[in-house]
Structure formats: C-alpha cells, structure tokens
Coordinates of C-alpha atoms in Angstrom, one line a residue:
Chain A
M28 CA -82.5 -48.9 -42.8
K29 CA -81.2 -47.7 -39.3
S30 CA -82.2 -44.0 -40.3
H31 CA -85.7 -45.3 -40.7
Y32 CA -85.7 -46.7 -37.2
L33 CA -84.3 -43.2 -36.0
L34 CA -87.4 -41.4 -37.9
F35 CA -90.0 -43.7 -36.0
A36 CA -88.3 -43.0 -32.5
F37 CA -88.4 -39.5 -33.5
I38 CA -92.1 -39.6 -34.2
G39 CA -92.6 -41.3 -31.1
L40 CA -90.6 -38.8 -29.3
I41 CA -93.2 -36.1 -30.8
G42 CA -95.9 -38.2 -29.7
L43 CA -95.0 -38.4 -26.1
S44 CA -94.1 -34.6 -26.1
V45 CA -97.8 -33.8 -27.4
T46 CA -99.3 -36.2 -24.6
S47 CA -97.1 -34.2 -22.1
L48 CA -98.5 -31.1 -23.4
F49 CA -102.0 -31.8 -22.7
I50 CA -101.7 -33.7 -19.4
G51 CA -102.6 -31.8 -16.3
V52 CA -105.2 -30.5 -13.8
S53 CA -106.4 -27.6 -16.1
Q54 CA -108.3 -29.1 -19.1
V55 CA -106.2 -27.7 -22.0
T56 CA -107.4 -28.9 -25.4
L57 CA -106.8 -28.0 -28.8
T58 CA -110.3 -25.9 -28.8
T59 CA -110.0 -24.3 -25.4
L60 CA -106.6 -23.2 -26.3
W61 CA -108.0 -21.5 -29.3
S62 CA -110.9 -20.0 -27.6
D63 CA -110.0 -19.4 -24.0
P64 CA -106.7 -17.0 -23.2
D65 CA -106.2 -18.5 -19.8
M66 CA -105.7 -21.7 -21.2
R67 CA -103.3 -20.4 -23.6
D68 CA -101.4 -18.9 -20.9
I69 CA -101.3 -22.0 -19.1
F70 CA -100.3 -23.7 -22.3
F71 CA -97.6 -21.3 -23.1
I72 CA -96.3 -20.4 -19.8
T73 CA -96.3 -23.8 -17.9
R74 CA -96.8 -27.0 -20.4
V75 CA -94.5 -25.7 -23.3
P76 CA -91.8 -25.0 -20.9
R77 CA -92.1 -28.0 -19.0
T78 CA -92.0 -30.2 -21.9
I79 CA -89.0 -28.5 -23.5
A80 CA -87.0 -29.0 -20.3
L81 CA -88.1 -32.5 -20.2
L82 CA -86.7 -33.3 -23.8
L83 CA -83.3 -31.1 -23.1
A84 CA -82.6 -32.5 -19.7
G85 CA -83.2 -36.1 -20.7
A86 CA -81.0 -35.6 -23.9
A87 CA -78.1 -34.0 -22.2
M88 CA -77.9 -36.2 -19.3
G89 CA -78.0 -39.1 -21.3
V90 CA -74.9 -37.8 -23.4
A91 CA -73.3 -36.6 -20.3
G92 CA -73.2 -40.1 -19.0
L93 CA -72.1 -41.7 -22.5
I94 CA -68.9 -39.3 -22.2
M95 CA -68.4 -40.3 -18.7
Q96 CA -68.2 -43.9 -19.7
L97 CA -66.0 -43.2 -22.6
L98 CA -63.6 -41.1 -20.7
T99 CA -63.3 -43.4 -17.7
Q100 CA -63.6 -46.5 -20.2
N101 CA -65.9 -48.3 -17.9
R102 CA -69.7 -48.8 -18.6
F103 CA -71.0 -48.6 -15.1
V104 CA -70.3 -45.0 -14.2
E105 CA -72.3 -41.8 -14.8
P106 CA -72.6 -38.5 -13.1
S107 CA -74.7 -39.5 -10.2
L108 CA -72.7 -42.3 -9.5
A109 CA -69.3 -40.3 -9.6
G110 CA -69.7 -37.7 -7.3
T111 CA -70.6 -35.0 -9.9
T112 CA -74.3 -34.2 -9.4
Q113 CA -73.6 -34.7 -5.3
S114 CA -70.8 -31.9 -6.2
A115 CA -73.2 -29.7 -7.9
S116 CA -75.7 -29.9 -5.0
L117 CA -72.8 -28.9 -2.9
G118 CA -72.1 -26.0 -4.9
L119 CA -75.7 -25.1 -4.9
L120 CA -75.8 -25.4 -1.3
V121 CA -73.0 -23.1 -0.7
V122 CA -74.6 -20.7 -3.1
M123 CA -77.7 -20.8 -0.8
V124 CA -75.8 -20.4 2.1
L125 CA -73.2 -17.4 1.2
A126 CA -75.4 -15.3 -1.3
P127 CA -79.0 -16.4 -0.9
A128 CA -80.1 -13.9 -3.3
A129 CA -77.9 -14.9 -6.0
P130 CA -79.5 -15.2 -9.5
I131 CA -80.1 -18.2 -10.9
M132 CA -76.8 -17.6 -13.2
V133 CA -74.6 -17.7 -10.3
K134 CA -76.3 -20.5 -8.8
M135 CA -75.5 -22.3 -12.2
V136 CA -71.8 -21.5 -12.5
I137 CA -71.3 -22.3 -9.3
A138 CA -72.8 -25.7 -9.4
S139 CA -71.1 -26.4 -12.6
L140 CA -67.7 -25.3 -11.1
F141 CA -68.4 -27.6 -8.0
A142 CA -69.3 -30.5 -10.6
M143 CA -66.3 -30.1 -12.3
V144 CA -64.0 -30.2 -9.3
G145 CA -65.9 -33.4 -8.1
T146 CA -65.5 -35.4 -11.4
I147 CA -61.5 -34.4 -11.6
L148 CA -61.4 -35.7 -8.1
F149 CA -63.2 -38.9 -9.1
M150 CA -60.8 -39.2 -12.3
Y151 CA -57.8 -38.7 -10.0
L152 CA -59.0 -41.6 -7.7
L153 CA -59.4 -43.8 -10.7
R154 CA -55.9 -43.2 -11.6
R155 CA -54.7 -43.9 -8.2
I156 CA -56.5 -47.4 -7.9
V157 CA -54.6 -50.4 -9.4
L158 CA -57.1 -52.8 -9.7
K159 CA -59.6 -51.6 -12.2
S160 CA -62.1 -54.3 -12.2
S161 CA -65.4 -52.8 -14.1
L162 CA -67.4 -53.0 -10.7
I163 CA -64.4 -51.5 -8.4
V164 CA -64.7 -48.1 -10.4
P165 CA -68.6 -47.5 -10.0
L166 CA -68.1 -48.5 -6.2
V167 CA -65.4 -45.9 -5.9
G168 CA -67.8 -43.2 -7.5
M169 CA -70.6 -44.4 -5.0
M170 CA -68.3 -43.9 -2.2
L171 CA -67.2 -40.8 -3.2
S172 CA -71.0 -39.5 -3.8
A173 CA -71.6 -40.7 -0.5
V174 CA -68.9 -38.5 1.1
I175 CA -69.6 -35.7 -0.7
S176 CA -73.5 -35.9 -0.1
A177 CA -72.8 -36.4 3.4
I178 CA -70.9 -33.1 4.0
T179 CA -73.7 -31.6 1.8
V180 CA -76.4 -33.1 4.4
F181 CA -74.3 -32.1 7.2
A182 CA -73.8 -28.2 6.2
A183 CA -77.7 -28.1 5.1
M184 CA -78.6 -29.4 8.6
Y185 CA -76.3 -27.1 10.3
F186 CA -77.6 -23.8 8.3
D187 CA -81.1 -25.3 8.4
L188 CA -81.4 -25.4 4.8
L189 CA -82.3 -28.9 4.3
Q190 CA -85.5 -28.5 3.1
S191 CA -85.1 -26.2 0.5
L192 CA -82.0 -28.1 -0.4
G193 CA -84.1 -31.0 -1.1
A194 CA -86.6 -29.1 -3.1
W195 CA -83.8 -27.9 -5.4
V196 CA -82.0 -31.2 -5.9
N197 CA -85.1 -33.9 -6.4
G198 CA -85.5 -33.8 -10.0
D199 CA -88.9 -32.5 -10.3
F200 CA -90.3 -30.6 -13.4
S201 CA -93.5 -29.2 -11.5
G202 CA -91.9 -26.2 -10.9
I203 CA -90.8 -25.5 -14.6
L204 CA -92.3 -22.2 -15.7
Q205 CA -91.5 -19.8 -18.5
G206 CA -88.7 -17.7 -17.4
R207 CA -87.3 -20.3 -15.2
Y208 CA -86.0 -22.8 -17.4
E209 CA -84.1 -21.1 -20.4
L210 CA -80.8 -22.0 -19.1
L211 CA -81.5 -25.4 -20.1
W212 CA -81.2 -24.1 -23.7
I213 CA -77.3 -24.2 -22.7
V214 CA -77.2 -27.6 -21.9
G215 CA -78.7 -28.3 -25.2
V216 CA -75.8 -26.4 -27.0
F217 CA -73.5 -28.6 -25.1
T218 CA -75.1 -31.8 -26.3
L219 CA -74.9 -30.5 -29.7
L220 CA -71.0 -29.4 -29.2
A221 CA -70.6 -33.3 -28.0
Y222 CA -72.1 -34.4 -31.3
W223 CA -69.9 -32.3 -33.2
I224 CA -66.7 -33.9 -31.7
A225 CA -68.4 -37.3 -31.3
D226 CA -65.4 -39.0 -33.0
S227 CA -62.7 -37.6 -30.5
F228 CA -64.8 -39.1 -27.6
T229 CA -64.9 -42.4 -29.5
V230 CA -61.1 -42.4 -29.8
A231 CA -60.5 -41.5 -26.3
G232 CA -62.8 -44.2 -25.3
M233 CA -60.2 -46.5 -26.9
G234 CA -57.9 -45.7 -24.0
R235 CA -54.9 -43.5 -24.0
E236 CA -52.3 -45.3 -26.2
F237 CA -54.9 -45.8 -29.2
A238 CA -55.7 -42.3 -28.9
I239 CA -52.3 -41.1 -29.1
N240 CA -51.1 -43.3 -31.4
L241 CA -54.2 -41.8 -33.9
G242 CA -52.6 -38.4 -33.0
L243 CA -55.6 -37.4 -30.4
N244 CA -55.0 -34.4 -28.1
Y245 CA -55.8 -36.6 -25.2
R246 CA -55.8 -33.8 -22.5
R247 CA -57.9 -31.4 -24.5
V248 CA -60.4 -34.1 -25.3
M249 CA -60.7 -35.0 -21.4
F250 CA -60.6 -31.4 -20.8
M251 CA -63.9 -30.8 -23.1
G252 CA -65.5 -33.9 -21.9
L253 CA -65.1 -33.1 -18.2
T254 CA -66.4 -29.5 -19.2
V255 CA -69.5 -31.0 -21.2
I256 CA -70.2 -33.2 -18.2
A257 CA -69.8 -30.5 -15.4
M258 CA -71.9 -27.8 -17.1
V259 CA -74.7 -30.3 -18.1
S260 CA -74.5 -31.7 -14.6
G261 CA -74.5 -28.3 -12.9
I262 CA -77.3 -26.7 -15.0
V263 CA -79.6 -29.7 -14.8
I264 CA -79.5 -29.8 -10.9
V265 CA -80.1 -26.2 -10.5
V266 CA -83.0 -25.9 -13.2
V267 CA -84.5 -29.6 -12.4
G268 CA -82.9 -31.5 -9.9
A269 CA -81.0 -35.0 -10.2
L270 CA -82.2 -37.3 -12.7
P271 CA -80.5 -40.7 -11.5
F272 CA -79.5 -43.5 -13.6
L273 CA -80.6 -41.9 -16.8
G274 CA -77.0 -41.3 -17.9
L275 CA -76.2 -45.0 -17.2
I276 CA -78.8 -47.0 -18.6
I277 CA -79.8 -45.3 -21.8
P278 CA -76.3 -45.4 -23.2
N279 CA -75.7 -49.1 -22.1
L280 CA -79.3 -50.1 -23.8
I281 CA -78.2 -48.2 -26.9
S282 CA -74.9 -50.0 -26.7
L283 CA -76.4 -53.3 -26.8
M284 CA -78.6 -52.6 -29.7
I285 CA -76.6 -50.5 -32.4
G286 CA -72.9 -50.3 -30.6
D287 CA -70.4 -47.8 -29.8
N288 CA -69.5 -45.5 -32.8
T289 CA -70.5 -42.4 -30.8
R290 CA -71.5 -40.3 -34.1
H291 CA -74.3 -43.0 -34.7
T292 CA -75.4 -43.5 -31.0
I293 CA -75.6 -39.8 -29.8
P294 CA -78.9 -39.2 -31.8
W295 CA -80.2 -42.3 -30.3
I296 CA -79.1 -41.7 -26.7
C297 CA -80.9 -38.0 -27.2
L298 CA -84.0 -39.3 -28.6
C299 CA -84.3 -42.3 -26.0
G300 CA -82.8 -40.3 -22.8
S301 CA -85.5 -37.7 -23.7
S302 CA -88.5 -40.3 -24.0
L303 CA -87.5 -41.9 -20.9
V304 CA -87.7 -38.3 -19.1
V305 CA -91.2 -37.6 -20.6
I306 CA -92.6 -41.3 -19.8
C307 CA -91.2 -40.9 -16.2
D308 CA -92.8 -37.5 -15.9
I309 CA -96.2 -38.4 -17.3
I310 CA -96.4 -41.4 -15.2
G311 CA -95.8 -39.0 -12.1
R312 CA -98.4 -36.9 -13.1
L313 CA -101.0 -39.6 -13.7
I314 CA -100.2 -42.1 -11.1
C315 CA -101.9 -40.1 -8.2
Y316 CA -103.6 -37.5 -10.2
P317 CA -104.4 -34.4 -9.5
F318 CA -101.4 -34.6 -7.5
E319 CA -97.7 -35.3 -8.6
I320 CA -94.7 -37.8 -8.0
P321 CA -91.4 -36.1 -9.3
A322 CA -90.1 -37.7 -12.2
S323 CA -86.9 -38.4 -10.5
V324 CA -88.7 -40.7 -8.1
I325 CA -90.3 -42.6 -11.2
L326 CA -86.9 -42.8 -12.9
G327 CA -85.1 -44.1 -9.7
V328 CA -87.6 -47.0 -9.9
I329 CA -87.6 -47.7 -13.5
G330 CA -83.7 -46.9 -13.8
A331 CA -82.7 -49.2 -10.7
I332 CA -84.8 -52.1 -12.4
I333 CA -83.0 -51.4 -15.8
F334 CA -79.6 -51.6 -14.2
L335 CA -79.9 -54.7 -12.4
F336 CA -81.1 -56.1 -15.8
L337 CA -77.9 -54.7 -17.4
L338 CA -75.7 -56.1 -14.5
I339 CA -77.1 -59.5 -14.8
K340 CA -77.1 -59.8 -18.6
Q341 CA -73.8 -58.0 -18.5
P342 CA -72.4 -58.5 -21.8
Q343 CA -68.7 -60.2 -22.1
H344 CA -67.1 -57.0 -23.2
A345 CA -68.0 -55.1 -20.2
K346 CA -66.8 -57.6 -17.8
R347 CA -63.1 -57.3 -17.8
Chain B
M28 CA -35.0 -43.8 -41.3
I29 CA -35.4 -43.9 -37.3
T30 CA -32.5 -42.7 -35.2
I31 CA -32.1 -43.3 -31.5
N32 CA -29.6 -41.2 -29.8
Q33 CA -28.7 -42.1 -26.4
I34 CA -32.0 -42.9 -25.1
I35 CA -32.3 -43.4 -21.3
K36 CA -35.2 -44.1 -19.3
H37 CA -35.9 -45.3 -15.6
Y38 CA -39.0 -46.8 -13.8
D39 CA -39.0 -45.4 -10.4
K40 CA -35.1 -46.3 -9.5
T41 CA -34.8 -49.1 -11.9
K42 CA -32.9 -48.3 -15.3
V43 CA -35.0 -50.0 -18.1
L44 CA -32.8 -48.2 -20.8
D45 CA -29.6 -47.6 -20.6
N46 CA -28.0 -45.3 -23.6
V47 CA -29.6 -46.9 -26.1
T48 CA -28.1 -45.7 -29.6
T49 CA -28.9 -46.9 -32.9
T50 CA -30.5 -46.3 -36.5
I51 CA -33.1 -48.2 -37.8
P52 CA -33.1 -48.3 -41.8
Q53 CA -35.7 -47.7 -44.0
G54 CA -37.8 -50.6 -45.3
G55 CA -38.0 -54.2 -44.3
I56 CA -38.9 -55.6 -40.8
T57 CA -36.6 -54.8 -37.9
S58 CA -37.0 -57.3 -35.1
I59 CA -36.3 -56.4 -31.4
I60 CA -35.5 -59.4 -29.3
G61 CA -34.4 -60.1 -25.7
A62 CA -35.5 -61.6 -22.6
N63 CA -38.1 -60.3 -20.5
G64 CA -37.7 -57.1 -18.9
A65 CA -34.8 -56.3 -21.4
G66 CA -36.5 -53.0 -22.4
K67 CA -37.7 -53.8 -26.0
S68 CA -41.3 -52.8 -25.3
T69 CA -40.3 -49.5 -23.4
L70 CA -37.9 -48.6 -26.5
L71 CA -41.1 -49.3 -29.0
S72 CA -43.3 -47.1 -27.0
I73 CA -40.7 -44.4 -26.6
I74 CA -40.2 -44.5 -30.5
G75 CA -44.0 -44.4 -30.6
R76 CA -44.4 -41.4 -28.3
L77 CA -46.4 -43.3 -26.0
L78 CA -43.7 -42.8 -23.3
P79 CA -41.3 -40.0 -22.7
A80 CA -37.6 -40.8 -22.4
D81 CA -35.7 -39.3 -19.5
A82 CA -32.8 -38.4 -21.9
G83 CA -31.7 -38.6 -25.4
Q84 CA -33.6 -38.0 -28.7
I85 CA -35.6 -40.1 -31.1
H86 CA -36.1 -38.8 -34.8
V87 CA -38.5 -40.5 -37.3
A88 CA -38.0 -39.2 -40.7
N89 CA -36.3 -36.2 -39.3
M90 CA -38.9 -35.4 -36.9
D91 CA -38.0 -35.5 -33.1
V92 CA -40.9 -37.6 -31.6
A93 CA -40.7 -35.7 -28.3
T94 CA -41.5 -32.4 -29.7
T95 CA -43.4 -32.8 -33.0
D96 CA -47.1 -32.4 -32.8
S97 CA -48.7 -35.6 -32.0
D98 CA -51.3 -35.4 -34.8
K99 CA -48.8 -34.5 -37.3
L100 CA -46.6 -37.8 -36.1
A101 CA -49.7 -39.9 -36.7
K102 CA -49.4 -39.6 -40.5
Y103 CA -45.8 -40.9 -40.2
I104 CA -45.7 -43.6 -37.5
S105 CA -48.2 -45.7 -35.8
I106 CA -48.0 -48.0 -33.0
L107 CA -49.6 -51.1 -31.8
R108 CA -49.3 -52.3 -28.2
Q109 CA -49.8 -55.8 -27.1
E110 CA -52.6 -55.3 -24.8
N111 CA -55.5 -53.6 -26.6
Q112 CA -58.7 -54.6 -24.9
F113 CA -61.4 -51.9 -24.5
N114 CA -65.0 -52.0 -24.0
N115 CA -66.0 -50.1 -27.3
R116 CA -68.4 -52.1 -29.4
L117 CA -67.2 -51.3 -32.6
T118 CA -67.8 -53.4 -35.8
V119 CA -64.1 -54.2 -37.8
Q120 CA -65.1 -51.7 -40.4
E121 CA -65.7 -49.0 -37.6
L122 CA -62.4 -49.7 -36.1
V123 CA -60.4 -49.8 -39.2
G124 CA -61.9 -46.5 -40.4
F125 CA -60.6 -45.0 -37.1
G126 CA -57.1 -45.5 -38.8
R127 CA -58.1 -42.7 -40.8
Y128 CA -58.7 -40.3 -38.0
P129 CA -55.4 -38.3 -38.5
Y130 CA -56.5 -37.2 -41.9
T131 CA -60.1 -36.8 -41.5
K132 CA -61.0 -36.4 -37.8
G133 CA -63.8 -38.9 -38.5
R134 CA -65.7 -37.5 -41.4
L135 CA -64.4 -40.1 -43.9
T136 CA -64.5 -39.5 -47.8
T137 CA -64.6 -42.0 -50.5
E138 CA -61.1 -42.1 -50.6
D139 CA -61.1 -43.2 -47.1
Q140 CA -63.5 -46.1 -47.9
Q141 CA -61.2 -47.2 -50.5
K142 CA -58.5 -47.6 -48.2
I143 CA -60.4 -49.0 -45.5
A144 CA -61.5 -51.6 -47.9
Q145 CA -58.0 -52.3 -48.9
S146 CA -56.9 -52.9 -45.4
L147 CA -59.7 -55.0 -44.8
A148 CA -58.9 -57.1 -47.7
F149 CA -55.3 -57.2 -47.1
L150 CA -56.0 -58.9 -43.8
N151 CA -58.6 -60.9 -45.1
L152 CA -61.0 -59.5 -42.8
T153 CA -64.0 -58.3 -45.7
E154 CA -66.2 -61.2 -44.8
L155 CA -66.0 -60.0 -41.0
S156 CA -66.3 -56.5 -41.5
H157 CA -69.7 -55.7 -40.1
R158 CA -69.1 -57.9 -37.0
Y159 CA -68.6 -56.4 -33.7
L160 CA -64.9 -56.7 -32.1
D161 CA -66.3 -58.6 -29.1
E162 CA -67.7 -61.5 -31.1
L163 CA -64.4 -62.1 -32.7
S164 CA -61.8 -64.6 -31.9
G165 CA -58.6 -63.4 -30.1
G166 CA -56.8 -63.9 -33.3
Q167 CA -59.1 -62.2 -35.5
R168 CA -59.4 -59.3 -33.1
Q169 CA -55.5 -59.0 -33.6
R170 CA -55.9 -58.8 -37.2
A171 CA -58.4 -56.1 -37.0
Y172 CA -56.2 -54.0 -34.9
V173 CA -53.5 -54.6 -37.2
A174 CA -55.8 -53.5 -40.1
M175 CA -56.4 -50.3 -38.4
V176 CA -52.6 -49.3 -38.1
L177 CA -52.3 -50.4 -41.8
C178 CA -55.2 -48.0 -42.6
Q179 CA -53.7 -45.2 -40.9
D180 CA -51.3 -45.4 -43.9
T181 CA -47.8 -44.4 -42.2
D182 CA -44.4 -45.1 -43.4
Y183 CA -43.3 -46.9 -40.2
L184 CA -45.2 -49.4 -38.2
L185 CA -44.3 -50.4 -34.6
L186 CA -46.1 -53.3 -33.6
D187 CA -45.5 -55.0 -30.0
E188 CA -45.7 -58.6 -30.0
P189 CA -48.1 -59.1 -32.8
L190 CA -48.1 -62.8 -32.6
N191 CA -49.7 -62.8 -29.1
N192 CA -52.5 -64.8 -28.7
L193 CA -52.0 -66.4 -32.2
D194 CA -51.8 -70.2 -32.8
M195 CA -49.4 -71.6 -35.1
K196 CA -51.4 -71.0 -38.1
H197 CA -52.4 -67.4 -37.5
A198 CA -49.0 -66.4 -36.2
V199 CA -47.7 -67.5 -39.7
I200 CA -50.4 -65.6 -41.4
M201 CA -49.5 -62.6 -39.6
M202 CA -46.0 -62.8 -40.3
K203 CA -46.7 -63.3 -43.9
L204 CA -49.0 -60.5 -44.2
L205 CA -46.4 -58.1 -42.4
R206 CA -43.7 -59.3 -44.9
K207 CA -46.1 -58.6 -47.7
A208 CA -46.8 -55.2 -46.2
A209 CA -43.1 -54.4 -46.2
D210 CA -42.3 -55.8 -49.6
E211 CA -45.3 -54.8 -51.5
L212 CA -46.3 -51.7 -49.6
G213 CA -42.8 -50.4 -48.8
K214 CA -43.6 -50.2 -44.9
T215 CA -40.8 -49.9 -42.4
I216 CA -42.0 -52.4 -39.8
I217 CA -40.5 -52.6 -36.2
L218 CA -41.6 -55.6 -33.9
V219 CA -41.1 -56.8 -30.7
I220 CA -41.0 -60.5 -30.7
H221 CA -40.5 -63.2 -28.6
D222 CA -40.1 -66.3 -31.1
I223 CA -36.6 -66.0 -32.2
N224 CA -37.2 -68.6 -35.1
F225 CA -39.9 -66.0 -36.5
A226 CA -37.4 -63.2 -36.0
S227 CA -34.8 -65.0 -38.0
I228 CA -37.0 -66.4 -40.7
Y229 CA -39.0 -63.0 -41.5
S230 CA -36.9 -60.2 -40.6
D231 CA -34.2 -58.3 -42.1
H232 CA -32.5 -57.1 -39.0
I233 CA -32.3 -57.7 -35.7
L234 CA -31.5 -55.7 -32.7
A235 CA -31.0 -57.8 -29.7
M236 CA -31.2 -56.1 -26.0
K237 CA -30.2 -57.2 -22.5
K238 CA -30.9 -55.4 -19.3
G239 CA -31.5 -52.2 -20.9
Q240 CA -28.7 -52.1 -23.2
L241 CA -28.5 -52.8 -27.0
C242 CA -26.0 -55.5 -27.2
Y243 CA -26.1 -56.8 -30.6
Q244 CA -27.6 -55.7 -34.1
G245 CA -27.4 -57.1 -37.7
K246 CA -28.9 -59.4 -40.3
P247 CA -30.4 -62.6 -39.0
V248 CA -27.4 -64.5 -40.1
D249 CA -25.1 -62.2 -37.9
I250 CA -27.4 -62.8 -34.7
M251 CA -28.6 -66.4 -35.0
Q252 CA -25.5 -67.5 -33.7
S253 CA -25.4 -69.8 -30.4
A254 CA -22.9 -67.5 -28.5
I255 CA -24.9 -64.5 -29.1
L256 CA -28.1 -65.9 -28.1
E257 CA -26.8 -67.6 -25.1
D258 CA -25.7 -64.5 -24.0
I259 CA -29.0 -62.6 -24.5
F260 CA -31.2 -65.1 -22.9
D261 CA -28.8 -67.0 -20.6
T262 CA -29.8 -70.5 -21.5
P263 CA -28.0 -73.0 -24.0
V264 CA -29.1 -72.4 -27.5
T265 CA -27.9 -74.5 -30.6
I266 CA -28.5 -73.3 -34.2
K267 CA -29.4 -75.6 -36.9
Q268 CA -29.5 -74.8 -40.6
I269 CA -32.8 -76.1 -42.2
D270 CA -33.4 -75.4 -45.8
S271 CA -31.1 -72.5 -45.6
Q272 CA -33.2 -71.1 -42.6
L273 CA -31.3 -70.6 -39.1
I274 CA -33.2 -72.4 -36.5
A275 CA -32.7 -72.1 -32.9
L276 CA -33.1 -74.9 -30.6
Y277 CA -33.5 -74.1 -26.9
Y278 CA -36.2 -76.6 -25.9

C-alpha cells in the first residue's frame, strides 16, 4: 500500500516539474517548443537546468538534514541551524577574497571543506555539553551559526564583498543556466550513497551503545555522514545558495507520517524535499510576475510556519 | 566461557574496578550484585566492549574483546544497557529486525524474517509488532529491546538491569523468559540486577561486588547468607528459606 502512495507522490512531483518547465516570461509552450528554435534554446538552456537544480537541491538538502538529525540524535537540527551552511558561506567568501577568479570547482571544494570543519565543530560542542535537552542542541547550533555568519559578514564588509556574497548565498534559482548547475549532479550521487548505506544511519541514530552492540563502525559511519552533509551543503550553497528549514521540516513531517526506518523514509524525503523546493520556486516566480522572488525567501516563510507547527505539536518522543 | 583477567578501570581519579579476575562459565544465568557504585555496570560495559579497560584483558569465546573486530564480536555477544531512550520512531518489528544487522547489514532474508518472528513470539510481542516504540508502555518497550538482542542470536547476552521500569508482574515474566532463553536456547546470560531475591531464585551463579572488587562468587546457596550480604550491602539482612528458595529480608 505504501508503495502506491510513493507512486502518487512521484506523479505529483512530475506534474510540478512540468509546471516549472512552462512558467516564465517567455511563453514556451509545446507548440512553440516544436516550431521556434529560440524557444527551444530557452527551454533547454534555462528551464530544464533550473528544474533539475530544484529537484536535486531539494532532495539532497532533505537527506542532509535527516542524516544530521540521526547523527546528533536530535530532531531539531539541520545544516543551516548547525553552522554548516554558514561555514560553507565563509569558505566561499575566503575563495572570493583570495582567488576571485577561481573556477567553480575550487569554490565548491573549499566551501565543502569549511562546511565539514563547521559541522565537526558543532559536534564537538555538543559533546562538551552536559545538558542535552532537545531544545538546547538547536540553540547551540543557532549560536554557532550566528557567530560564524558574524565573522563572514564582517569580513565581507571589510573586503567590500557584501553584495556579491549575498547574491551567492541566497537560495535563488533564477541564475541557473546550462553549464552552471551540473555540479549538483554530484549532490545527487551523494544522496544515492546515503540511501545505499541508509541502515547504518538508522543504527547510528540509535546511539553509540546500540551501534557498537550491533557491530557498527560508529566512527566510520559518523565520518561518512559528515562527508555527505558537508558536500551537499557546500555544493548547494555554491550553485544555488542557502535553502533554510528544508532539512528540518521535511524529515520531521515524514517521520510523523511513516516513522524513522531510514531505508523507507529516504525516498519520501527526496520526493517531498524536491516538491517543496519546486513549489516555493513556482510561487516565487508567480507572486509578482514578471519579477521573481528567490525560492529561499518563500521557503523561509513556509518553513518557519511548519517549524512552529512542529514545535507546538512536538510529539512525546522528541521532547526528551 | 568468559575469562576476566585483572581488569582495572578509573573514572578520572576514582578507581571503579580494582583488579577483577574471574571466569563466567558457559550456559545459565549469572547475576552480578552489589551496592550502588560497586562497579557492576562498568564491568558489564567493559565485557560488552562499550568501555575500554585501563588494564587487563577479557576474552569471550577465546576472543579478546578489546582487539577483535566489533562486527565479528556482534555475532557472539550482545549487550543491552539500562537506558535505551532514543528518538527514532521505529516499529517493534523494525527494531527487532535491526538485531540481524551484524549478519545482514540491513538487507533481510527470509531466514532473518523467521528469526525476527521467533524473537517476537518468544517475548509475546507478535501482536504489538507494528506499533511504534513511542506508543508502548515502559515494560513493553523493555521487552522489545530484549527481543532485539535475542534476535541478534548471540551465545552471550549481557543485560544491565533488565527489570528496570518493570512492575512485579512484568519483572517475573521477564525473568522467566530469560530463564527460558538460558534453558531452551542455551544462551549464556549475564545480568546486573538490584533485586537480590530475583538473583537468588533465577540465577545459576552470583558474582558479588563491593567498591570495585569482586568479593564473593558462587551458587545462590553460597552467596545468600546474611554475613555475606551484610558485608556487600552494609545493611542488616536476614535469610529465610521459603519453599526451598532462599529469600533475603532487609526491609
């Protein structure tokens, strides 16, 4: 029965993607696509890459959030609430200052490295904290994020790069063109990798003692999880920008509906994460047409509302 | 057989295990008793490789627990600590299925499904198998965890206070199930247990610890003596024989 639902969700996502392909200032329709080469160019150079980017970034950020929640054993963390995204931005700024002409690949690697260091710092802080109530952990993450962004903003002001940094790190899909989004396929590969070893993440999420009892190589899984989180966050920030709340709300909603067996939930998280980003992008494109509001802004509004709902409706098991 | 050789463990500067040496025979139930802070749980955790010892060696079925690969050990020895609160919303069946992780790494075969069904039936959880853990009572959840380690199908089972959170009825059910696992499935079960009378009635061997040292060991008859128990627990204890069972009165 559940596989039926998954199929429906998949069809829904295809519907959303097709909608996304045919929304925009240029009136691309099936007929013009066939007859007009300019329209065909618009379609394949901007619309298709944009839609693929939406799908990949949404799915990957959802899964990155899930992995972070399992590794910290806390439901209220995600890359943008744990200093990961902010560290990636700092990394991007460092490249912009030291090597402004560096190719996008270098930007990506440096941003991912910074994301890794930021996440490890967060994990280290968590270890030092004795009182681990479910809300202290995200608070620590937010404080760390604030400190890192403060450093980033200060440095950006000092080097007069505040505006260009803002343009990079706001989650905006309007600049996605053929040739400028392909790195996101790497993110897709990391998401598949996470699905491949999904059960190790479930076991790691049971805590260190359970994991050791079951013979899991806890350190290795921790390292692989951190790598996936850092690579996904780093690449998404370089190509698209920050997508706030996504990694938090999608895994939590899915957990409420079908539980936490990662092998079952990851396909759902991918589908719903992609759908939410596509929806936010479509709203952003339509709300003051022909101008665009970045998808991340819409996501911030929708995400914050769902986050509040989750906090109020917080299930018993997350309260500890 | 588990051989424990001169185990020493410190937490910061406090010595919690002081030169513990013994062997735990194959088969049956061995209970570790002692006052709070005597080092029982620490010893159990070191046997189950959750903690490293500062000195000494432990061998389980001739494997050194400190150096053998953890995923190999997971097929011979399983350990359940007393606080197992985790946030994952898994169903009872999914949790028990993860007991097969050392063998399958998550990809369950039909044979695994059979083992899961057996473990669920053994602990009377079949009806609850599709319920989420957070919807269960404390006692049911405890049973689900035990079903998981049983499904791990190891010769050695280490349980840290399995009667925690259980009422009178469920504590008795749990001990009977463990007895059954030892007798029918041939498991070697090692318990840390606070209720001295449960230890007396259900175990084959008792290890008594005080201040990090192993002071007494033997059959329940040997340990259930007022002089010994008074020494271990530092409180007056009378022993009564009721229906051939030795019962300690300390209330």
